[in-house]
Short mmCIF file of C-alpha atoms in Angstrom, two decimals:
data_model
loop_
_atom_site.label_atom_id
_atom_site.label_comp_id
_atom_site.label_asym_id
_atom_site.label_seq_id
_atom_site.Cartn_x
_atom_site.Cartn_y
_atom_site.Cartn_z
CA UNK A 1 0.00 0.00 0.00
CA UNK A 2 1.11 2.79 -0.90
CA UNK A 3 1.27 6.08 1.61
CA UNK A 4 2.11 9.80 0.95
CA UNK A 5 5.47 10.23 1.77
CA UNK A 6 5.06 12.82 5.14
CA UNK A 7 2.58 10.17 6.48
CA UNK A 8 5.16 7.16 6.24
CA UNK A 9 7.86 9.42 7.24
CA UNK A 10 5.53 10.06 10.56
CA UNK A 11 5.02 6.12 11.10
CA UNK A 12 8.73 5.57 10.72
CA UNK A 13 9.54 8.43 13.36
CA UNK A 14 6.98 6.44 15.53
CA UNK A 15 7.74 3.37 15.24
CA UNK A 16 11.11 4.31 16.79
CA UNK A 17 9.66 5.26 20.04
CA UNK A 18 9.81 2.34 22.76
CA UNK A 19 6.90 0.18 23.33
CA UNK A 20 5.53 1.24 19.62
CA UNK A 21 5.05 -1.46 16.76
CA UNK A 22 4.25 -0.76 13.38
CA UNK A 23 0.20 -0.87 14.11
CA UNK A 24 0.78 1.48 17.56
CA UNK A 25 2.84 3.77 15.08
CA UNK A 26 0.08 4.13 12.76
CA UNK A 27 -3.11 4.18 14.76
CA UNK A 28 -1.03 6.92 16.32
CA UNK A 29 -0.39 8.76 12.86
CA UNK A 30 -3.74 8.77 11.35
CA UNK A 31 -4.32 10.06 14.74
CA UNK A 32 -2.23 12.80 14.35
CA UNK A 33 -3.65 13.81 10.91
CA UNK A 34 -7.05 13.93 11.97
CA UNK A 35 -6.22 16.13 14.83
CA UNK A 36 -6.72 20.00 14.80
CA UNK A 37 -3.43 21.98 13.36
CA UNK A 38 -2.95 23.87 17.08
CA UNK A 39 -3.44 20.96 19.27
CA UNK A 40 -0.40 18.83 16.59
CA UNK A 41 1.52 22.42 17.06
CA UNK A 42 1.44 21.92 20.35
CA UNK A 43 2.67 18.57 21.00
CA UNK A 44 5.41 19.62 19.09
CA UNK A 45 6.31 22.34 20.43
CA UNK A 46 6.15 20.31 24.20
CA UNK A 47 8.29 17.53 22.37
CA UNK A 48 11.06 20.67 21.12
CA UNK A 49 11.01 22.36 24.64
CA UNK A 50 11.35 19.56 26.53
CA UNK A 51 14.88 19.00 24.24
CA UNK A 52 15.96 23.16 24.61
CA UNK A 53 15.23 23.21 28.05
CA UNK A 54 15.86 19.95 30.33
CA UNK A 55 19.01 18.99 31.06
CA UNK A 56 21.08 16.75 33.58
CA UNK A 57 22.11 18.53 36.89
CA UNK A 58 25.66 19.32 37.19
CA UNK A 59 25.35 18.08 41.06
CA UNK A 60 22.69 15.15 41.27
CA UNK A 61 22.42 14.39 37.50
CA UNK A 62 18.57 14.53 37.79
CA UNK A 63 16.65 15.96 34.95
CA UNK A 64 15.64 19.73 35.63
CA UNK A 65 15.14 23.11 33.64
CA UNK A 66 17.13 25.20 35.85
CA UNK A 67 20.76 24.04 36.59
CA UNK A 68 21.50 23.28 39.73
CA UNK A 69 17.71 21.36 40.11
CA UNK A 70 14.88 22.00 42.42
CA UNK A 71 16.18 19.86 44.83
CA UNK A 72 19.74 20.71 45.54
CA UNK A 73 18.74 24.62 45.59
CA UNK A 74 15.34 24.19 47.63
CA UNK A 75 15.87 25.56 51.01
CA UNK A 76 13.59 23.33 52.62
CA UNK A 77 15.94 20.53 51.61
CA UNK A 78 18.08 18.29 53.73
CA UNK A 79 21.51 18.60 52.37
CA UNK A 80 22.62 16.30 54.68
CA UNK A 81 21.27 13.27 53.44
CA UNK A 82 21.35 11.75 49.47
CA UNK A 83 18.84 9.39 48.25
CA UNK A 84 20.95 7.81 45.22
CA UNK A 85 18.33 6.15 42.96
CA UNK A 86 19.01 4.57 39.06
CA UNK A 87 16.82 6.87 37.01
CA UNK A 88 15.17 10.37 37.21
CA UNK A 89 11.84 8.67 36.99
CA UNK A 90 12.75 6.58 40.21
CA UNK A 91 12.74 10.24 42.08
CA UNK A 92 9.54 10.80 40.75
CA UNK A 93 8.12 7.53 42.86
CA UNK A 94 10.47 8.82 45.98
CA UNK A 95 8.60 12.17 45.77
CA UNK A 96 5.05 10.72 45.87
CA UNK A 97 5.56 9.71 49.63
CA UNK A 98 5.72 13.28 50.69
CA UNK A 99 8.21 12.07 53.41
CA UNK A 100 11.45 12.23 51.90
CA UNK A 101 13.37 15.70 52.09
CA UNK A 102 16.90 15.24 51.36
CA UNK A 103 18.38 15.49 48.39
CA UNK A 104 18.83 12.82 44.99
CA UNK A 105 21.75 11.93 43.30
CA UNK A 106 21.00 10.05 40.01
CA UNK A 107 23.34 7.35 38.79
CA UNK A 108 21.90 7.25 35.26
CA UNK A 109 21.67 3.62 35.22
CA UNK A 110 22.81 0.58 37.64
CA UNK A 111 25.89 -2.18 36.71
CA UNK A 112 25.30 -4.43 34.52
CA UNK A 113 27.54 -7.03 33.41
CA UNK A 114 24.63 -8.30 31.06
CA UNK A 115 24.40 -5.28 29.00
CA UNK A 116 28.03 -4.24 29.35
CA UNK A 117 27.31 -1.45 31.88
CA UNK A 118 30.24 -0.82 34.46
CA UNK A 119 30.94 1.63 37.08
CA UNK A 120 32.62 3.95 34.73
CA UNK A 121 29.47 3.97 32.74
CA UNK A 122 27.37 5.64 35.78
CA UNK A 123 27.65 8.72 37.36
CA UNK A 124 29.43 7.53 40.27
CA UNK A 125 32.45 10.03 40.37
CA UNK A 126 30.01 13.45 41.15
CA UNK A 127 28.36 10.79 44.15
CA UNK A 128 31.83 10.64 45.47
CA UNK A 129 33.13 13.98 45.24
CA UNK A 130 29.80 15.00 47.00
CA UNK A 131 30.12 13.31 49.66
CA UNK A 132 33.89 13.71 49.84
CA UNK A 133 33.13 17.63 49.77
CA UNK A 134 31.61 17.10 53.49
CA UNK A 135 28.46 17.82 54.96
CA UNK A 136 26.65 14.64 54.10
CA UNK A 137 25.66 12.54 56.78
CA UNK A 138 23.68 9.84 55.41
CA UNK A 139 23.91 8.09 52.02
CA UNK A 140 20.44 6.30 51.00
CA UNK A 141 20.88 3.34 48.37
CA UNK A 142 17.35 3.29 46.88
CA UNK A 143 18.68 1.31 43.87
CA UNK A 144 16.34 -1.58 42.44
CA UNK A 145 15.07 -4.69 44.32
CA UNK A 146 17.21 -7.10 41.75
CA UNK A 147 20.61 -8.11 40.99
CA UNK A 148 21.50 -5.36 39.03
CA UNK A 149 20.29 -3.00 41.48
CA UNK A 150 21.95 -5.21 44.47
CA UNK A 151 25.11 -5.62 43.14
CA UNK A 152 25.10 -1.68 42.59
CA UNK A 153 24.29 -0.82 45.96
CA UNK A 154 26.91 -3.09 47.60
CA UNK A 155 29.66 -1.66 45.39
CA UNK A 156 28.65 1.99 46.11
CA UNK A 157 28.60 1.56 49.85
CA UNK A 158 32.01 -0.33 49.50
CA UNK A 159 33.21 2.99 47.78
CA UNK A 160 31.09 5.22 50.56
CA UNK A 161 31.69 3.73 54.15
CA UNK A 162 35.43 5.19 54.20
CA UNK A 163 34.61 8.41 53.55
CA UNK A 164 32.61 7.88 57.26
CA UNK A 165 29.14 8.57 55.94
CA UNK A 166 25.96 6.71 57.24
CA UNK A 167 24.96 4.09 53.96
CA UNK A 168 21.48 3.05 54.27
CA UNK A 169 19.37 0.23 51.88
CA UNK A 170 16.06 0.74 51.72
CA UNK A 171 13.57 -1.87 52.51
CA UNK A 172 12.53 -4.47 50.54
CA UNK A 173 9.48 -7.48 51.32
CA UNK A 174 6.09 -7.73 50.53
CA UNK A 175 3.90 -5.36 48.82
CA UNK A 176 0.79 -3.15 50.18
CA UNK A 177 -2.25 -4.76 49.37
CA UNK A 178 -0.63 -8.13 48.24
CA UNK A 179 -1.36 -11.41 49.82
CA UNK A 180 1.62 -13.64 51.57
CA UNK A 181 0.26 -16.58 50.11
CA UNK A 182 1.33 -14.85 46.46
CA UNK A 183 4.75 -13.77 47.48
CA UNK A 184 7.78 -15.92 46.41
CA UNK A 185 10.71 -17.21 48.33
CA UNK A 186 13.38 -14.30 47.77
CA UNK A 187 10.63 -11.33 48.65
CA UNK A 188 9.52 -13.56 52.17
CA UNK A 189 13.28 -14.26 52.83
CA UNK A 190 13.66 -10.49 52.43
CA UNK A 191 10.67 -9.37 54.32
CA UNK A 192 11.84 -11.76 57.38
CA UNK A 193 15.12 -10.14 57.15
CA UNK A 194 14.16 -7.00 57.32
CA UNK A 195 11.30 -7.37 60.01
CA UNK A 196 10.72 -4.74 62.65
CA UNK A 197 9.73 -4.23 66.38
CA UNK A 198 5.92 -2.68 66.60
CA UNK B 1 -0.82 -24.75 21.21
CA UNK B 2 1.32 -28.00 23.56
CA UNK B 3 2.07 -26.85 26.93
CA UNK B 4 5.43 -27.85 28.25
CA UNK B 5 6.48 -27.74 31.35
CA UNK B 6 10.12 -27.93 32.61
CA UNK B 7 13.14 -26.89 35.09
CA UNK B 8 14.90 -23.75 33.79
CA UNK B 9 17.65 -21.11 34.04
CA UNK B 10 16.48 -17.74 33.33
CA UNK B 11 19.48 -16.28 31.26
CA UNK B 12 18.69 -12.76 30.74
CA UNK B 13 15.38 -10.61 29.53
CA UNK B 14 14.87 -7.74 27.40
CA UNK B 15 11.98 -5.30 27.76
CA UNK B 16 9.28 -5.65 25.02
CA UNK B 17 6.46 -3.12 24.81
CA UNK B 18 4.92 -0.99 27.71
CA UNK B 19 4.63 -4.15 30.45
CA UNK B 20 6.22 -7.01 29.07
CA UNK B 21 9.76 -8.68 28.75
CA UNK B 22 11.07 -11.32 26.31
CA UNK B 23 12.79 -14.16 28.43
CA UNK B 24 15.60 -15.66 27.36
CA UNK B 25 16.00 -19.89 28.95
CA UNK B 26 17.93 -22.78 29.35
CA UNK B 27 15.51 -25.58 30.04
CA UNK B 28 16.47 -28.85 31.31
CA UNK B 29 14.92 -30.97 28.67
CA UNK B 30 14.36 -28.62 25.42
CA UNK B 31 17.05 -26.41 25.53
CA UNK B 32 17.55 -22.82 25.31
CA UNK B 33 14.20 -21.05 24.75
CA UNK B 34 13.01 -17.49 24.07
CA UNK B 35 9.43 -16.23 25.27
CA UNK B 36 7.27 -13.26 26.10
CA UNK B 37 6.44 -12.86 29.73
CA UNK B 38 3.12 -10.77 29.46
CA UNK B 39 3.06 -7.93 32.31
CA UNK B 40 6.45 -8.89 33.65
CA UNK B 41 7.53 -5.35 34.22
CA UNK B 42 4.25 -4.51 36.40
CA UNK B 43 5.01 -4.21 39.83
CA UNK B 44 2.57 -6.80 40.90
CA UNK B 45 3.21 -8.98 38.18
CA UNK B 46 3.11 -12.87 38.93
CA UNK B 47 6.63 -12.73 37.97
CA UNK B 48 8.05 -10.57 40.07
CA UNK B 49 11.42 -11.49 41.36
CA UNK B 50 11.49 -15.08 39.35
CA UNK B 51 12.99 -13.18 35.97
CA UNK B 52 16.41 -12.14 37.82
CA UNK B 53 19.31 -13.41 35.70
CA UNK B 54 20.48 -17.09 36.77
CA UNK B 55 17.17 -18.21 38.58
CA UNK B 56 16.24 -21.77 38.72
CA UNK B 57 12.82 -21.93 38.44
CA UNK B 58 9.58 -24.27 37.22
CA UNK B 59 8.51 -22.97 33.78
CA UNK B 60 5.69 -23.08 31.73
CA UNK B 61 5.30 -22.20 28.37
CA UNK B 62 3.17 -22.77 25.07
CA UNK B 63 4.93 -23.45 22.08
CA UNK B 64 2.91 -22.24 18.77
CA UNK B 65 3.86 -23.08 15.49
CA UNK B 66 5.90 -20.92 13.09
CA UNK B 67 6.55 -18.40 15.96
CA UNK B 68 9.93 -18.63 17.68
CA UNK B 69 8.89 -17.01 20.49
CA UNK B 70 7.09 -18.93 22.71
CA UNK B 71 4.41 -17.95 25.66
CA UNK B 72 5.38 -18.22 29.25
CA UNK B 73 2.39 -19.08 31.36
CA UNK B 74 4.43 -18.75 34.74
CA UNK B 75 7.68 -19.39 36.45
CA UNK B 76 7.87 -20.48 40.06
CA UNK B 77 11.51 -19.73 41.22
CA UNK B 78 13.39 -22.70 42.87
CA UNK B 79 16.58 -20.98 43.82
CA UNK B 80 17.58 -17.16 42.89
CA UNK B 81 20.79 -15.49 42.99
CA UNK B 82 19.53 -12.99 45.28
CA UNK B 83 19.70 -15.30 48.02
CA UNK B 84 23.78 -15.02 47.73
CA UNK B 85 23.75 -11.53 48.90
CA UNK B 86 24.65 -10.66 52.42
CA UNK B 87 28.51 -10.93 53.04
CA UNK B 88 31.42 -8.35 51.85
CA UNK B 89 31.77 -10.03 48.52
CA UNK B 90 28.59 -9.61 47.45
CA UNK B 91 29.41 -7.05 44.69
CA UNK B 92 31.34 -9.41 43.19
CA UNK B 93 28.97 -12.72 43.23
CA UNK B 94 26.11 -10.46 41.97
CA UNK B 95 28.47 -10.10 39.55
CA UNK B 96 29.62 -12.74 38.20
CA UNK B 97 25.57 -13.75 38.05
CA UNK B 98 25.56 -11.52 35.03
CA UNK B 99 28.96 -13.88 33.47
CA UNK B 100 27.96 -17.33 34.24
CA UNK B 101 24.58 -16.19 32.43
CA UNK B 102 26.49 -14.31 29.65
CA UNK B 103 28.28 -17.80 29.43
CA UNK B 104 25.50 -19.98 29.31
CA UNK B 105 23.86 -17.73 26.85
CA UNK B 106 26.56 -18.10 24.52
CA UNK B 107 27.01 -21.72 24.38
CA UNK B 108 23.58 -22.94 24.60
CA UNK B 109 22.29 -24.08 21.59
CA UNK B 110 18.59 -23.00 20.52
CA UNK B 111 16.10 -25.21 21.09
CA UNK B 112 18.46 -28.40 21.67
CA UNK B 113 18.77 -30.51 24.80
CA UNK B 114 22.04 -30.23 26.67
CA UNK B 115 21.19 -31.17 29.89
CA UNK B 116 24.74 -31.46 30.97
CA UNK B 117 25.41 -27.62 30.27
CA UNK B 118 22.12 -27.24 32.29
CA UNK B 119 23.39 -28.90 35.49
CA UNK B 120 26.51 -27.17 35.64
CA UNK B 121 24.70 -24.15 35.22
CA UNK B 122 21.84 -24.95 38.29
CA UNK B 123 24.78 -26.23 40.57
CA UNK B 124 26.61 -23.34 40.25
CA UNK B 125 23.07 -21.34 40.86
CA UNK B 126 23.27 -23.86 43.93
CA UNK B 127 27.26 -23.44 45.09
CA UNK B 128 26.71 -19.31 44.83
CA UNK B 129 23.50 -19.42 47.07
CA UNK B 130 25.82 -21.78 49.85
CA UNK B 131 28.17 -18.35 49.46
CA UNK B 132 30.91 -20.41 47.58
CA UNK B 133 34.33 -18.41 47.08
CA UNK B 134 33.13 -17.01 44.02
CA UNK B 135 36.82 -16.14 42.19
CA UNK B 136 37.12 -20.03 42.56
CA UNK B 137 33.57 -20.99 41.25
CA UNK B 138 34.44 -18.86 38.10
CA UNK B 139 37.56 -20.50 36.95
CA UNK B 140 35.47 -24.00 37.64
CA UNK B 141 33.23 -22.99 35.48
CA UNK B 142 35.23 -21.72 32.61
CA UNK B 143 37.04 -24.99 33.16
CA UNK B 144 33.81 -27.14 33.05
CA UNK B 145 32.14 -25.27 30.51
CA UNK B 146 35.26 -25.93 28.15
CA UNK B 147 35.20 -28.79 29.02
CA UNK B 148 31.43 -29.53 28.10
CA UNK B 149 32.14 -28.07 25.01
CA UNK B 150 35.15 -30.69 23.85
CA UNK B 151 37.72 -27.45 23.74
CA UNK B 152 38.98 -27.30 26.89
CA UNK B 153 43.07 -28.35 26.20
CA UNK B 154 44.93 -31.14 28.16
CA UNK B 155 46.13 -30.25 31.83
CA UNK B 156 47.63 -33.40 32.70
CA UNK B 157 49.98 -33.86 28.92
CA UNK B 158 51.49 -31.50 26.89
CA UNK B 159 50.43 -30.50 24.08
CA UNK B 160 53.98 -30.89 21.92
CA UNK B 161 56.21 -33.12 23.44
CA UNK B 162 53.17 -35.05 25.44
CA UNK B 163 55.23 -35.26 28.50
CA UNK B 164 53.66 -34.71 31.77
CA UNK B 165 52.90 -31.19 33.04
CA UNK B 166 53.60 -31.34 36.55
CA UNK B 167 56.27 -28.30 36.96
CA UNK B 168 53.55 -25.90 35.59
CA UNK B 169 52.90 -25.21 32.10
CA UNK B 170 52.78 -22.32 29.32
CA UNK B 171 49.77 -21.33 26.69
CA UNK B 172 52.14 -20.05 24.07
CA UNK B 173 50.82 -16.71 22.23
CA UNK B 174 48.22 -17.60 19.30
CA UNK B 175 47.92 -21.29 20.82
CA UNK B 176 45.36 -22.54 23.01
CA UNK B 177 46.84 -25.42 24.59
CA UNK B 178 49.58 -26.01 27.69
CA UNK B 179 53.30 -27.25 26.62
CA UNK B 180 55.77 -27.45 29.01
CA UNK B 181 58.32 -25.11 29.97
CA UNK B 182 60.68 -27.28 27.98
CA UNK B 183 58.50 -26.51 24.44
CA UNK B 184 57.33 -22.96 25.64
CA UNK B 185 58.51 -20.56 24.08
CA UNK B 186 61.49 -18.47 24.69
CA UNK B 187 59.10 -15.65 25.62
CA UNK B 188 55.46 -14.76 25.79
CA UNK B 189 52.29 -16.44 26.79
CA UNK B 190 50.88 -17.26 29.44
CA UNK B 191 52.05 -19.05 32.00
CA UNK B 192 50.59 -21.75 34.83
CA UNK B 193 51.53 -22.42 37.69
CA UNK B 194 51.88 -26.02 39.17
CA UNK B 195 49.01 -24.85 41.75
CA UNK B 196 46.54 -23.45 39.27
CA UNK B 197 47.04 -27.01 37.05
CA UNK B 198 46.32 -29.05 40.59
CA UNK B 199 43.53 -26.91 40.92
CA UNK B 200 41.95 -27.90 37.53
CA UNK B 201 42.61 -31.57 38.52
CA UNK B 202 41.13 -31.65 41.39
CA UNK B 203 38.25 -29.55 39.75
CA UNK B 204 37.34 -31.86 37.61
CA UNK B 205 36.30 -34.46 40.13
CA UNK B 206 34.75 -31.74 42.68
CA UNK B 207 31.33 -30.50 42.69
CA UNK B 208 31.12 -26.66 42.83
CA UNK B 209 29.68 -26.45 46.41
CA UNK B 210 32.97 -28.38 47.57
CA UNK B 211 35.55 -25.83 46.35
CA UNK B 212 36.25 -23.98 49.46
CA UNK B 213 39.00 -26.59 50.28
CA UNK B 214 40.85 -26.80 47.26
CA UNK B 215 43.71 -24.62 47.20
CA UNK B 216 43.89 -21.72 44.55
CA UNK B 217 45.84 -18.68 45.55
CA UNK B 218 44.94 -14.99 44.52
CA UNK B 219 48.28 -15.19 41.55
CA UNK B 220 47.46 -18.76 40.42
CA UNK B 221 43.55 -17.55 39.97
CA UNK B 222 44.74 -14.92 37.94
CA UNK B 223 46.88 -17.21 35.67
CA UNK B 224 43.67 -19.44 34.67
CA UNK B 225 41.19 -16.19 34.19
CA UNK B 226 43.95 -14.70 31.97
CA UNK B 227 44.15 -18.49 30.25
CA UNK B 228 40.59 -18.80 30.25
CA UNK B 229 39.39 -15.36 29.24
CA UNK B 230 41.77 -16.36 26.00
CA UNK B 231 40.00 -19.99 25.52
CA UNK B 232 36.75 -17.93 25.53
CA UNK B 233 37.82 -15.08 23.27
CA UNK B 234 39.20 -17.43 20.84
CA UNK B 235 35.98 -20.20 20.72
CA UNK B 236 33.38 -17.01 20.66
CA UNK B 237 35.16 -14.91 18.29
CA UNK B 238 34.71 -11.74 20.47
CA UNK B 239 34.66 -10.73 24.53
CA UNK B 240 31.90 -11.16 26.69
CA UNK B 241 30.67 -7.73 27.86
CA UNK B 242 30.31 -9.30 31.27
CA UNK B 243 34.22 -9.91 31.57
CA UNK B 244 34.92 -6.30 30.98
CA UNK B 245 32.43 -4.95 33.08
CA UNK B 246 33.68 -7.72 35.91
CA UNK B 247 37.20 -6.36 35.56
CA UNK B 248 36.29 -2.93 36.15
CA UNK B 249 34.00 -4.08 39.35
CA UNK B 250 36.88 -5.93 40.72
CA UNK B 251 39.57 -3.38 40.39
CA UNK B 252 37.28 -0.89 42.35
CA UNK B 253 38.24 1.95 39.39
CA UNK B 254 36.23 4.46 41.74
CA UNK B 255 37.94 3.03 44.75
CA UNK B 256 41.41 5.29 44.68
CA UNK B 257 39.23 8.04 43.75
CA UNK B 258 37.29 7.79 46.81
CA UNK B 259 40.69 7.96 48.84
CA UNK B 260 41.88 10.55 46.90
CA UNK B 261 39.11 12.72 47.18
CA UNK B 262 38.96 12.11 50.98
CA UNK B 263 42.64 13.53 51.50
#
C-alpha cells in the first residue's frame, strides 16, 4: 500500500519510540492527521522544549530546567542526606511519599555485566566527590530490588563507608495490598530479614 | 498450542512493549528457549522477582507453530541469585551472576537438549547461594564449561612433546593449549603455575559447592582467568561484555578516587 510520503515518514519516526510497533505507530499517525493543526503544534512544540530546556544537573544528574535542580537549591531541603536512585523517573516515585526531604543523586543507570554497563558507565564520580566535599551525613541506596540493582548498591557503599558517611538500603518485602500466600521465596526471605519491632 | 512444562535457568530478559519482557531460557529438557512474559515489568506482576538473571525456576510455556517465540504461562523460582547476597563479597557474586549467564547464553544451543550444560549451570546457581568463594567458582566454570564443550586443552599432557605437566605449564601466544616449559617458548604467553594445574585436577572431580578446600591462591587464579578469558575469546570470536564490566568491578576503578578525594 502505498502512503504519501510525510505520512510514512511520521510512522517511521513512531515506530522508533519504545513500546511502539508498526500498528501502535500508525493508529497513532492517522491520529495525528485527523487532529486539529494547534493541538499537533502543540505537541510539538512540548516535544522541542522539553529537548531546549531539560538537562542533567551538574550536582545530582537529575533531569531539571534550571541548573543546579529544584532539589539541591530548595531551602527546605536536607543537604545532609542523598537518596541515590538509578533513574530520574525513580525520584519521581520517591517524591510521591511526601516524606522524603533530602536530596537525589542520580546514577543514570545501575551495573550491569549483562548489557556491558560498568561503574565507569554511571555517574558515580560526582556521588563521590559530594560526599567527599563534606556535609553529608547519610547516604540512602534506593537502587532496584534485583541483581543489578543489588550488586550496585553493595559496590557503592564499598566505595562510601570510608569516607565515614551513614549508607542506608532501603527496605525491601512484601507489597501493600498483596497477599503472603502470592509472594515468592526471595521477597519472604527479604521481608523476614528486614522485620521490625511494633 | 502443547504446553510444556520444565526446570529452567532464566538467562537474561529484554523489555518488550509498555509491560512485558522477552525471556531468554535454558531448560532442562528442550534447551535454550526465548518467550514473552506478558506484564512482567508490572510491579505486581506474577513474575516478580522469578525473571532475575540465573534463577532456577519451574517454567511453563506454550509453544505455537511458526513463531519462535514462545508464551510463558508462569515461572515459580526454585533458587535465585539474590539469596547469595549478604557478606562483603557480594558485589562481586552479583556479579559474576551476570557472566555465568552471559556464558550460558553463549554456548547454549537454541532449542536443543544439553542437559549437561544445564546442570553445571543450576549447581553453580546452587554453590553461589551456599556463598561459595566465588573467584574459585568462576575459573570452575570456565574450566567445566570448556570442558562440556570438547575445547577445553589437556592439563595433565602436553600438548607438543606429550610429556607430563607437573612443573607448571605455558599457553604459548596464538595457541590454546599447555606445553611445558621445555616446548614454551622463549618468551610470551601465558604461564601456569603447578598450583593453578592441581587446581583444575582436582576440579574436575569436585562439585562446585565443595571448592572452598581446594587450594587456589589470589596469583594462580589470575593465571587461569587470563588463560581462560583467552580460551573464551578465541571459541566465541569476540569478549563477553560481562568480563569487561567484571574487571572494572573488581579493580574498584572508583575506589582510589574515593581515597583521593577524601585527603
Amino acid at each position: 500500500m502505498s502512503r504519501p510520503d510525510p505520512l510514512a515518514k511520521l510512522i517511521e519516526q513512531l515506530q522508533r519510540l519504545p513500546g511502539i510497533g508498526a500498528k501502535s505507530a500508525q493508529r497513532l499517525a492517522f491520529y495525528i492527521l485527523k487532529t486539529p493543526r494547534e493541538d499537533v503544534e502543540r505537541l510539538a512544540d512540548a516535544m522541542r522544549e522539553v529537548k531546549d530546556r531539560v538537562s542533567y544537573c551538574s550536582i545530582s544528574s537529575n533531569i531539571t530546567d534550571a541548573d543546579p535542580c529544584y532539589f539541591c537549591t530548595h531551602p527546605g531541603r536536607d543537604r545532609r542526606v542523598i537518596c541515590v536512585v538509578e533513574e530520574p523517573e525513580n525520584v519521581t516515585a520517591i517524591e510521591k511519599t511526601r516524606d522524603f526531604k533530602g536530596t537525589y543523586h542520580v546514577l543514570m543507570g545501575a551495573l550491569s555485566p549483562l548489557h556491558g554497563v560498568g561503574p565507569d558507565d554511571l555517574k558515580i564520580k560526582g556521588l563521590l566527590a559530594r560526599v567527599g566535599e563534606g556535609g553529608v551525613d547519610e547516604v540512602i541506596l534506593a537502587t532496584n530490588p534485583n541483581v543489578e540493582g543489588e550488586a550496585t548498591a553493595i559496590y557503592l557503599a564499598k566505595l562510601l563507608k570510608p569516607l565515614g558517611v551513614r549508607v542506608t538500603r532501603i527496605a525491601m518485602g512484601v507489597p501493600v495490598g498483596s497477599d503472603l500466600e502470592y509472594a515468592d521465596e526471595v521477597t519472604m526471605h527479604k521481608a523476614m530479614e528486614g522485620r521490625r519491632e511494633v | 498450542m502443547p504446553v510444556h512444562q520444565s526446570e529452567a535457568l532464566i538467562l537474561r530478559t529484554y523489555k518488550l512493549g509498555e509491560a512485558d519482557r522477552i525471556v531468554v531460557f535454558l531448560t532442562k529438557d528442550r534447551g535454550k528457549k526465548r518467550g514473552v512474559a506478558k506484564g512482567a515489568r508490572r510491579a505486581r506482576s506474577r513474575f516478580t522477582g522469578a525473571l532475575e538473571p540465573l534463577t532456577r525456576a519451574d517454567v511453563a510455556y506454550y509453544e505455537r507453530e511458526l513463531r519462535d517465540l514462545v508464551r510463558i504461562n508462569y515461572v515459580e523460582p526454585l533458587r535465585s541469585p539474590l539469596s547469595a547476597i549478604d557478606d562483603v563479597t557480594s558485589d562481586i557474586a552479583l556479579g559474576h551472576v551476570g557472566y555465568f549467564a552471559e556464558l550460558i547464553d553463549e554456548w547454549a544451543p537454541e532449542a536443543h537438549a544439553d542437559e549437561r550444560l544445564y546442570r553445571l549451570g543450576a549447581s553453580v546457581v546452587e554453590a553461589l547461594s551456599g556463598r561459595a568463594p566465588v573467584d574459585r567458582l568462576a575459573r570452575y566454570f570456565e574450566y567445566w564449561l570448556l570442558r562440556l564443550q570438547g575445547v577445553y586443552p589437556s592439563v595433565t599432557a602436553c600438548a607438543a612433546c606429550a610429556g607430563p605437566l607437573e612443573k607448571g605449564a605455558v599457553m604459548a601466544p596464538r595457541e590454546h593449549v599447555y606445553v611445558c616449559r621445555g616446548c614454551a617458548p622463549a618468551a610470551g604467553g601465558t604461564s601456569i603455575s603447578a598450583e593453578a594445574l592441581r587446581f583444575l585436577r582436582e576440579a574436575a572431580a569436585a562439585a562446585p559447592d565443595r571448592l572452598a578446600p581446594l587450594a587456589l591462591s589470589a596469583p594462580a587464579g589470575r593465571e587461569l582467568e587470563t588463560a581462560h578469558r583467552r580460551l573464551i575469546n578465541v571459541h566465541l570470536e569476540k569478549e563477553l561484555k560481562s568480563a569487561r564490566v567484571l574487571r572494572e568491578m573488581s579493580q574498584g576503578s572508583h575506589g582510589s578516587e574515593a581515597s583521593r578525594v577524601r585527603r
